[in-house]
XYZ file of C-alpha atoms in Angstrom:
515
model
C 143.223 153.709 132.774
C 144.784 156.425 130.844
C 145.045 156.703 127.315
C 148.709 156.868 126.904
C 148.926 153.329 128.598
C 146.742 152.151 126.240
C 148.422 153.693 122.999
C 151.392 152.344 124.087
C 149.995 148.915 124.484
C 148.640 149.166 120.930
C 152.274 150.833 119.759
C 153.769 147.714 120.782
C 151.676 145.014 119.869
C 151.336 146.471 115.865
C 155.223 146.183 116.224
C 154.629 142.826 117.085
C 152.174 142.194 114.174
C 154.348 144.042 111.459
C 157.657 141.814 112.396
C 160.358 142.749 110.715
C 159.700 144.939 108.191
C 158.897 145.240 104.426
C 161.997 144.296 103.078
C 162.131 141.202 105.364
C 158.580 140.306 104.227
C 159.500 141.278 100.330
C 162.216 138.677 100.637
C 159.783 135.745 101.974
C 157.545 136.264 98.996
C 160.298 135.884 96.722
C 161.257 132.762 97.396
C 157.516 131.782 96.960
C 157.028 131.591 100.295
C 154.061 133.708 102.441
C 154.709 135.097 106.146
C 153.820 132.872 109.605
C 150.917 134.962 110.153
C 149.813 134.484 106.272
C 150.165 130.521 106.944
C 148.293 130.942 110.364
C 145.628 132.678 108.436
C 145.077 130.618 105.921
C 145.172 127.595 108.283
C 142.125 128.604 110.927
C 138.764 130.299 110.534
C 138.578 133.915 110.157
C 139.078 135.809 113.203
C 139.510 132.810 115.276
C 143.404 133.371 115.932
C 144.371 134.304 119.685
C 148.013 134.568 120.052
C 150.069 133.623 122.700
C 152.971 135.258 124.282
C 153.164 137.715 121.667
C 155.465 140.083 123.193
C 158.036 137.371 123.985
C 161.440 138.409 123.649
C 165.176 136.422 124.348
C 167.095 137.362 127.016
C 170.468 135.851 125.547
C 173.619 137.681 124.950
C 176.600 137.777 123.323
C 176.955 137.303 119.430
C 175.085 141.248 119.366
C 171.912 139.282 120.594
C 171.683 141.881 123.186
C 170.942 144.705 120.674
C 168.359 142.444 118.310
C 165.695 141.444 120.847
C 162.098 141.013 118.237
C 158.972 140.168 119.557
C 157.846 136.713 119.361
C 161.440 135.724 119.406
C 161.072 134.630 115.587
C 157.883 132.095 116.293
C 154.203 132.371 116.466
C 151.857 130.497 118.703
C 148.508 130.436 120.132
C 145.251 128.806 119.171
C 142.183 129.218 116.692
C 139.428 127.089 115.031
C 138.944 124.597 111.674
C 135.565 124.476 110.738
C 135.033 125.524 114.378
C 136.487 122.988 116.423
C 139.860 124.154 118.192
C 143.121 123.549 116.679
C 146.519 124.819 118.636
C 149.135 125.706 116.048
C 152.954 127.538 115.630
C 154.454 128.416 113.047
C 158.183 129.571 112.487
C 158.861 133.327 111.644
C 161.723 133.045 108.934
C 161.752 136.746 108.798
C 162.812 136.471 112.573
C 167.048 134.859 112.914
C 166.315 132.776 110.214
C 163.224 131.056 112.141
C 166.290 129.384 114.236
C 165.178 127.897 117.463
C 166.481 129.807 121.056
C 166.168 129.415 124.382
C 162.580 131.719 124.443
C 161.624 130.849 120.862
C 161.458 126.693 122.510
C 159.709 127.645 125.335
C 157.134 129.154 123.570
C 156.375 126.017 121.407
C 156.871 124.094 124.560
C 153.460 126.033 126.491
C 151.631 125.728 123.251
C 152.499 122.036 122.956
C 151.247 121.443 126.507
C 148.460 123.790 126.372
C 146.846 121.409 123.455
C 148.258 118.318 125.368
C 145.789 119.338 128.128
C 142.838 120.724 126.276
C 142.861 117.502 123.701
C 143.148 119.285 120.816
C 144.779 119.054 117.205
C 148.645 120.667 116.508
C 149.703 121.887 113.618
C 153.080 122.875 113.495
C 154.124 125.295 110.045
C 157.626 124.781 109.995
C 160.025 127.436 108.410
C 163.049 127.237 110.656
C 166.958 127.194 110.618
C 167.677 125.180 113.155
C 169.529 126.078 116.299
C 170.370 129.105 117.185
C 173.860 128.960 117.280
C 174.479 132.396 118.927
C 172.494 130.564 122.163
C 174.421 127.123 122.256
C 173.495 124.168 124.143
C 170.424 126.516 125.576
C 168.934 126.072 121.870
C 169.956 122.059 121.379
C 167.957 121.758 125.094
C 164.824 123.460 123.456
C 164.440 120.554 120.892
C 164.612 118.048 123.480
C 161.631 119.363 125.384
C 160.040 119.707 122.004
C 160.144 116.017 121.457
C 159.678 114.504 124.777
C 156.477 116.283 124.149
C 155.896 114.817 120.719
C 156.043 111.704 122.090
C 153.721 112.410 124.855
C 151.069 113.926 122.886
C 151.297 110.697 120.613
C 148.138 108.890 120.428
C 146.912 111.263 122.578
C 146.096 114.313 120.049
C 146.428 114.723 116.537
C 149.676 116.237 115.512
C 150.247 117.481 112.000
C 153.800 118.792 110.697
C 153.716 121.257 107.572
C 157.213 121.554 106.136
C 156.863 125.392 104.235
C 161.026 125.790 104.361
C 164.227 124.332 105.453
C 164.224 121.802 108.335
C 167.751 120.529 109.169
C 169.516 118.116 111.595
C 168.039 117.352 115.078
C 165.519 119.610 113.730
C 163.852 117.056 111.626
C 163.152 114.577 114.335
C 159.963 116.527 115.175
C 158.206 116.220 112.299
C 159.150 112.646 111.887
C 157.390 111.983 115.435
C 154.243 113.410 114.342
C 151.581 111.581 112.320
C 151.199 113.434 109.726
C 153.700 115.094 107.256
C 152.961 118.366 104.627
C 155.350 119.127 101.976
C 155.643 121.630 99.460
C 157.686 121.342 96.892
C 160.842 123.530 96.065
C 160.420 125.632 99.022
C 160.703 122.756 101.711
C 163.434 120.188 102.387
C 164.102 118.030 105.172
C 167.633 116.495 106.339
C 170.063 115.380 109.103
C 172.656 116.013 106.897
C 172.697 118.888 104.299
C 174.587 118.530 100.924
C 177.523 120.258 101.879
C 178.383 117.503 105.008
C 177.609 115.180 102.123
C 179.979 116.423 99.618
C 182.914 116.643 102.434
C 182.473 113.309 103.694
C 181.429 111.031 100.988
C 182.054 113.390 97.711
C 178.946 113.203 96.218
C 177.248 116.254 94.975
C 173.585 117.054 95.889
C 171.231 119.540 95.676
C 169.197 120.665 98.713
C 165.927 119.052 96.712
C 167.605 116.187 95.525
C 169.005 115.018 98.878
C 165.259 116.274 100.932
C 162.868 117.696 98.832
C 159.376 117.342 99.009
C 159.177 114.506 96.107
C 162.096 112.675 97.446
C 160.297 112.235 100.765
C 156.360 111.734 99.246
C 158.459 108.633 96.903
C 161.657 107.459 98.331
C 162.143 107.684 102.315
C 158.174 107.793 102.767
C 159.377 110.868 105.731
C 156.170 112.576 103.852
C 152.481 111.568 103.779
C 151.668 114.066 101.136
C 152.906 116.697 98.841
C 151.745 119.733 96.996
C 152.793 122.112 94.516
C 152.126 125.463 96.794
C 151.296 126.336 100.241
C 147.882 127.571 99.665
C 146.729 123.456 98.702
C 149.041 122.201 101.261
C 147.255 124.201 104.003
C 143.580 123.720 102.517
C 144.355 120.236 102.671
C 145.502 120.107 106.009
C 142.111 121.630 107.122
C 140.484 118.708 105.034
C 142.822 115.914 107.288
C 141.611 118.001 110.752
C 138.136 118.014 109.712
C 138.148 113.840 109.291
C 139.842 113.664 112.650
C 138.891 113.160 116.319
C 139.971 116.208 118.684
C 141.783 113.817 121.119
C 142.228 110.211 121.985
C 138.498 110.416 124.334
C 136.339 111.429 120.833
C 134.962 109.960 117.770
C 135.582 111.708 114.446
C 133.572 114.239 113.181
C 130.012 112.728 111.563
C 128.979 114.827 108.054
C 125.617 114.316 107.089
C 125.731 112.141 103.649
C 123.233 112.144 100.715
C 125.102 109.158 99.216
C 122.406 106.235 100.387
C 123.690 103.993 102.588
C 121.998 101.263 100.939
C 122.902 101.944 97.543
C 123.912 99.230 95.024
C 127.665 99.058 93.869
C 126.639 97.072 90.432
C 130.093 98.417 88.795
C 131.942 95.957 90.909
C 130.501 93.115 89.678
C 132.840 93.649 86.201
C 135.583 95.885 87.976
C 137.506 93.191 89.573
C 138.434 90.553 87.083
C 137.763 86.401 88.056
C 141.390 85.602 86.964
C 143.584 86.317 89.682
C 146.234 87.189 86.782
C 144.888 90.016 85.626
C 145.365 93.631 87.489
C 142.636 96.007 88.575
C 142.705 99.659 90.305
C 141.567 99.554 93.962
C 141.188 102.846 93.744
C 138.270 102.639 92.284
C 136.781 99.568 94.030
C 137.161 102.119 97.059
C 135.677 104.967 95.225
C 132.373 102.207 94.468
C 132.103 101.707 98.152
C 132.958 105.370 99.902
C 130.338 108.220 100.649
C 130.586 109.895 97.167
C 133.812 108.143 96.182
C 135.820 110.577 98.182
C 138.912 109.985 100.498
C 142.150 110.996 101.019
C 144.967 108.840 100.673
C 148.154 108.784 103.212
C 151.369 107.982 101.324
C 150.068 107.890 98.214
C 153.352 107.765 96.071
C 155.179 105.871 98.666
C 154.754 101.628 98.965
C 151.987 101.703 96.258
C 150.926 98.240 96.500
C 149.059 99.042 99.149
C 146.682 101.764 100.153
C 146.108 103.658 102.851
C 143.235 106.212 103.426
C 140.573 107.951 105.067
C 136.981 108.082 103.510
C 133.504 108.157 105.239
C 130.940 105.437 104.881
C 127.380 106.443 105.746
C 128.613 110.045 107.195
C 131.476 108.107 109.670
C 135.027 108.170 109.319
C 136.973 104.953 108.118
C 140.252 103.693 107.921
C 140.613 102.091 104.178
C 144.131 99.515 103.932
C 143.755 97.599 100.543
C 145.885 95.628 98.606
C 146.742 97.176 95.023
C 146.991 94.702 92.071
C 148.284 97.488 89.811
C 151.693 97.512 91.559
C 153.709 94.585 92.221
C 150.183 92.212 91.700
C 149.346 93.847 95.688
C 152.208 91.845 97.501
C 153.109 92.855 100.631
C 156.880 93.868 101.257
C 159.260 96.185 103.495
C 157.567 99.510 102.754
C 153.808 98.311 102.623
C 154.202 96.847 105.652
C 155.854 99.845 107.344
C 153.161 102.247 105.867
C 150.033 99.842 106.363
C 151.711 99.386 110.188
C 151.935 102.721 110.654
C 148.383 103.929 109.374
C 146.150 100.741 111.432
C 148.031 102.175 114.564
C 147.051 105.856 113.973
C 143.692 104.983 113.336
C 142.996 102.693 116.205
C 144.793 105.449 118.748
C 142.060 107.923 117.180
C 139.340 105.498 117.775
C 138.907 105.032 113.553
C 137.145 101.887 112.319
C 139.188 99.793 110.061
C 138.307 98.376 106.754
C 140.668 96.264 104.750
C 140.235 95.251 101.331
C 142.444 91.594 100.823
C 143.469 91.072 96.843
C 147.007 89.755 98.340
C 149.477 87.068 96.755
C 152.015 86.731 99.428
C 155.160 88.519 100.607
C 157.643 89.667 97.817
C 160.436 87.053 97.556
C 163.534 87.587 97.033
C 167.195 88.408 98.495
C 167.237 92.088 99.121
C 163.500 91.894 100.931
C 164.743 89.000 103.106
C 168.106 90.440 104.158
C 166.752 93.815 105.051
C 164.609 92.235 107.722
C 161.012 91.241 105.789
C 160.567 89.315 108.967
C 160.523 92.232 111.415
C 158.740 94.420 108.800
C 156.036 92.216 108.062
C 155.916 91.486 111.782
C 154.519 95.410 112.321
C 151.712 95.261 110.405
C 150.682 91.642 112.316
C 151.636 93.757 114.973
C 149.530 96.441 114.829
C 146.620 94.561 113.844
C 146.301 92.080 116.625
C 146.922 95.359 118.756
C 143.956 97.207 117.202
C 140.780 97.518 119.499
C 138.899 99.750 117.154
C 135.927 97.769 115.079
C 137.676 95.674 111.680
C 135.806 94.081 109.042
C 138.113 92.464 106.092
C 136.746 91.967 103.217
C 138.104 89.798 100.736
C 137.776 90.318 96.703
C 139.855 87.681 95.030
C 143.521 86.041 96.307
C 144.535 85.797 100.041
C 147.532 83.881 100.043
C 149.992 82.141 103.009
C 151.376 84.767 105.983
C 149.709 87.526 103.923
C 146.735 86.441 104.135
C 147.273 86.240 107.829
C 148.214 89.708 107.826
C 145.810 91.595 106.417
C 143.370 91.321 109.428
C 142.165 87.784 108.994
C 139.786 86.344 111.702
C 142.379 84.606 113.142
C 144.327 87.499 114.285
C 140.912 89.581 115.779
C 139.316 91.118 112.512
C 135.398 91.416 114.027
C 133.502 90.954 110.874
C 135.177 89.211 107.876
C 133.283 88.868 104.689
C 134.670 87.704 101.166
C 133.355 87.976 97.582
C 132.630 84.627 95.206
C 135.713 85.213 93.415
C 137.932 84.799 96.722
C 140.538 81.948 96.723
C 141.755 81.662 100.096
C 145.143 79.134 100.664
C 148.219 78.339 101.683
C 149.611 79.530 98.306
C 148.572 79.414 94.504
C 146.811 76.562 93.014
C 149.897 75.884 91.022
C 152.733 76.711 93.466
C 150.609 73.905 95.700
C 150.375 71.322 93.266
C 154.162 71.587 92.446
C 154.760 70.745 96.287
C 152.090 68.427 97.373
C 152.125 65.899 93.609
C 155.707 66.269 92.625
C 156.536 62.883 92.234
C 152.963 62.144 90.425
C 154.052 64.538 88.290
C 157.419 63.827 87.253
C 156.843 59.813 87.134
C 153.840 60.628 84.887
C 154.267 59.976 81.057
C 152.758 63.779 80.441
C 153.925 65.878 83.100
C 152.092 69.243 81.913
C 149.115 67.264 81.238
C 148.936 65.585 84.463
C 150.172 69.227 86.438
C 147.066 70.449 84.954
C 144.620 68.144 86.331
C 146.321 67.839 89.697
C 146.111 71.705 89.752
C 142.207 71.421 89.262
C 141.597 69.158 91.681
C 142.775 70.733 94.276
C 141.212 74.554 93.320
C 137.948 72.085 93.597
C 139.309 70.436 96.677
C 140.763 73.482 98.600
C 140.337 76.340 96.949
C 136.063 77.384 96.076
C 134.988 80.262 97.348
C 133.125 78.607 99.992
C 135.840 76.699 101.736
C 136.738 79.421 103.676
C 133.004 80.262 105.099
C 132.122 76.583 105.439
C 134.786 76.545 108.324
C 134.198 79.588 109.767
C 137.516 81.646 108.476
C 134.693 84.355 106.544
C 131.755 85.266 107.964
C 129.672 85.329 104.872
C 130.454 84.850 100.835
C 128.508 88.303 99.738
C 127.337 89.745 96.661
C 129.923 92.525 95.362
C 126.854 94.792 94.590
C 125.700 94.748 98.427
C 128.930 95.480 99.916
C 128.309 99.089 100.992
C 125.679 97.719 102.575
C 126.601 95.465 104.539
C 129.610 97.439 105.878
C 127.688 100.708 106.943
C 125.665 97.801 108.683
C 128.378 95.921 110.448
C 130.081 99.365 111.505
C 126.762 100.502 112.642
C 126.562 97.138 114.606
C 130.224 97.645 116.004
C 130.108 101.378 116.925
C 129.959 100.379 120.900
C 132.517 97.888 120.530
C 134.618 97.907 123.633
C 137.900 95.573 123.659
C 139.835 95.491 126.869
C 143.613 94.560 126.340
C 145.832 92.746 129.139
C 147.518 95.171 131.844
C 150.591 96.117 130.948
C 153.192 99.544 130.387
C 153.092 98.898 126.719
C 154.004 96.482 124.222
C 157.508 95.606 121.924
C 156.470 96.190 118.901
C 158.584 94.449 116.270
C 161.894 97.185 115.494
């Protein structure tokens, strides 16, 4: 081959590589922001990178496209390793028209999105884009659609992970909100249908691009973002983190790590970290810290629906699902949002073949006008939902209160939990000792010559009647009352005992799942 072909080859392709320029580079940094390839860097394993369709160019015109034709068309794809195990990826060139989406730029992330589709492996998409390309019309609007008919069709299928590094606007937007997993940074992304200059025109209220889709606004308020970090260098390091607890495809377990926590080791703190009166709040947080591989795990949604938590931890080396109720906000009930996020998380794990754990300190569904009118009903019906859909192996475990449909819920025997287990402080019932009493002895009550007095006794009787710890195992509802201190344990056990667990659901298309 002569030389000349081959210095041109290498001519081209460094083009390719240096992208833009200095200046355009310059200007990425100072917005805080690093380049695609920086991201992509930063994201696999050294050296691993092997791009695809570099040299990629539009073939629109019009608009002087015709004399700006860059290679890669203003998006980088291809494929690399985490911790050695293959991980597609893309990531938007803002350097490149903005990082705005054109005819060639969407079929690029189309092959990549089918290439992992087919060789069951994880995408990460590092978003930094514009939008359409309005220069290439209903050609660029076209692109997004193939974009999420394959989001949809990779769903449950591989892992897909969004990381929002700039703008993301309009249709746009839908992408990362069919994923499973959202990144934020903050300051340097936002995400909206709407920017705040539609806003300001059609309702007059003023905005900023932060305050109507920044990174905070999404990790607290609209719960669009699973997590968010102060600078892309975190983000990405804990995106590797997520990969590295996560199956390749639908057809594999997660990854196994090697733990020197003992499996059998004793949890003694518990016995004085959750409190016998059902009154008084506790951190789950650190129940779950007690009971994890070296009280590590990383929690999805963490500043979004609080009163319950969601995350991923290892027990004995094996990945887990954690969902637990959290008495430290709103006293662990169970409304809109924590049933939306708890739904949400019990269906990603069981499509990613995840054992679930769920830790039950619950007092009912929040009451109240606003929960009931914006549909508690269907909300709460997700979470049943997903449960009674789940075929992966569930143990519930219950520390103290399990009250009414909550109790019901959060992956009680009756709806298919496998193992279910509860501590001697557990009080199991239709609803509070006192709420009952109220209902079942009003009349004793009120015809009685001390009403408080007699309230008081009638409320005893039946915690002794209906509500001991045992009443629950002595008809079957709990598999066994345990000792707090054994609970690692016993789970590491009963997963052990559960890893071949094979459930085979009825024939059917798919299911309705509450709206």
């Amino acid at each position: 081959m002569p030389t000349e072909t081959v210095d041109e080859l290498a001519a081209i392709r460094a083009e390719a590589l240096r992208g833009p320029g200095d200046r355009a580079t310059e200007a990425q940094h100072a917005k805080g922001k690093l380049t695609a390839r920086e991201r992509i860097a930063l994201l696999l394993d050294a050296g691993s990178f092997k791009e695809v369709e570099q040299l990629r160019r539009h073939r629109a015109t019009g608009f002087g496209l015709e004399a700006k034709k860059p290679y890669t068309d203003g998006v980088i794809t291809g494929w690399g390793t985490v911790e050695g195990r293959t991980v597609f990826v893309y990531a938007h060139d803002f350097r490149i028209f903005g990082g705005a989406l054109g005819e060639a730029h969407a079929t690029k992330i189309h092959k990549i999105m089918d290439m992992a589709i087919s060789a069951g492996a994880p995408l990460v998409s590092l978003n930094d884009g514009a939008g359409a390309r309005i220069q290439e019309g209903v050609s660029a609007l076209a692109g997004y659609g193939g974009i999420f008919q394959r989001n949809t069709r990779a769903s449950g299928v591989i892992p897909q992970i969004s990381v929002m590094l700039g703008p993301c606007a309009g249709g746009a937007a839908y992408s990362p909100a069919l994923t499973d997993f959202v990144f934020m940074v903050r300051e340097t992304s936002q995400m909206f249908i709407t920017g705040p200059d539609v806003v300001k025109a059609v309702t007059g209220e003023e905005i900023t691009q932060n305050g109507l889709g920044g990174a905070d606004v999404h990790a607290e308020t609209s719960g669009v973002a699973h997590f968010a970090y102060d600078d892309e260098e975190t983000c990405i390091a804990e995106v590797r983190y997520l990969i590295g607890m996560l199956p390749s495809n639908n057809r594999e377990n997660p990854p196994v790590v090697p733990s020197d926590d003992p499996a059998d080791r004793r949890g003694d703190v518990l016995l004085d970290l959750v409190p016998a009166d059902g009154n008084r709040p506790y951190d789950m947080h650190k129940v779950i810290e007690e009971l994890v591989d070296d009280g590590d795990f990383l929690e999805v949604h963490e500043r979004w629906a609080t009163n319950i938590i969601c995350a991923l931890a290892r027990l004995d080396g094996h990945v887990v699902g954690v969902v637990g109720s959290q008495p430290l906000s709103y006293a662990g009930v169970l409304d809109i949002h924590s049933s939306e996020k708890g739904a949400r998380f019990v269906q990603f794990c069981d499509a990613f073949n995840i054992p679930l754990v769920t830790l039950v300190d619950v007092p009912g569904f929040l009451p109240g006008v606003d929960q009931e009118h914006g549909g508690i009903i269907r909300h709460g019906a997700k979470l049943l939902y997903a449960y009674c859909n789940a075929t992966v192996p569930r143990i519930s475990l219950i520390l103290r209160k399990a009250y009414g449909g909550a109790y019901i819920v959060m992956d009680s025997t009756s709806i298919g939990a496998d193992l279910s287990y509860a501590w001697p402080t557990n009080e199991i019932a239709v609803m509070g000792a006192e709420g009952a009493a109220n209902v079942i002895f009003r009349r004793e009550i009120a015809a009685s010559d001390d009403p408080e007095a007699m309230r008081g006794q009638l409320v005893k009787e039946y915690k002794a009647e209906l509500m001991h710890p045992y009443y629950a195992a002595e008809r079957g509802l709990v598999d066994d009352v345990v000792d707090p201190a054994e609970t690692r344990h016993l789970l590491i056990r009963s997963l052990d005992m559960l890893r071949l667990k094979h459930a085979d659901l009825p024939s059917r298309k798919h299911g309705n799942q509450p709206a």
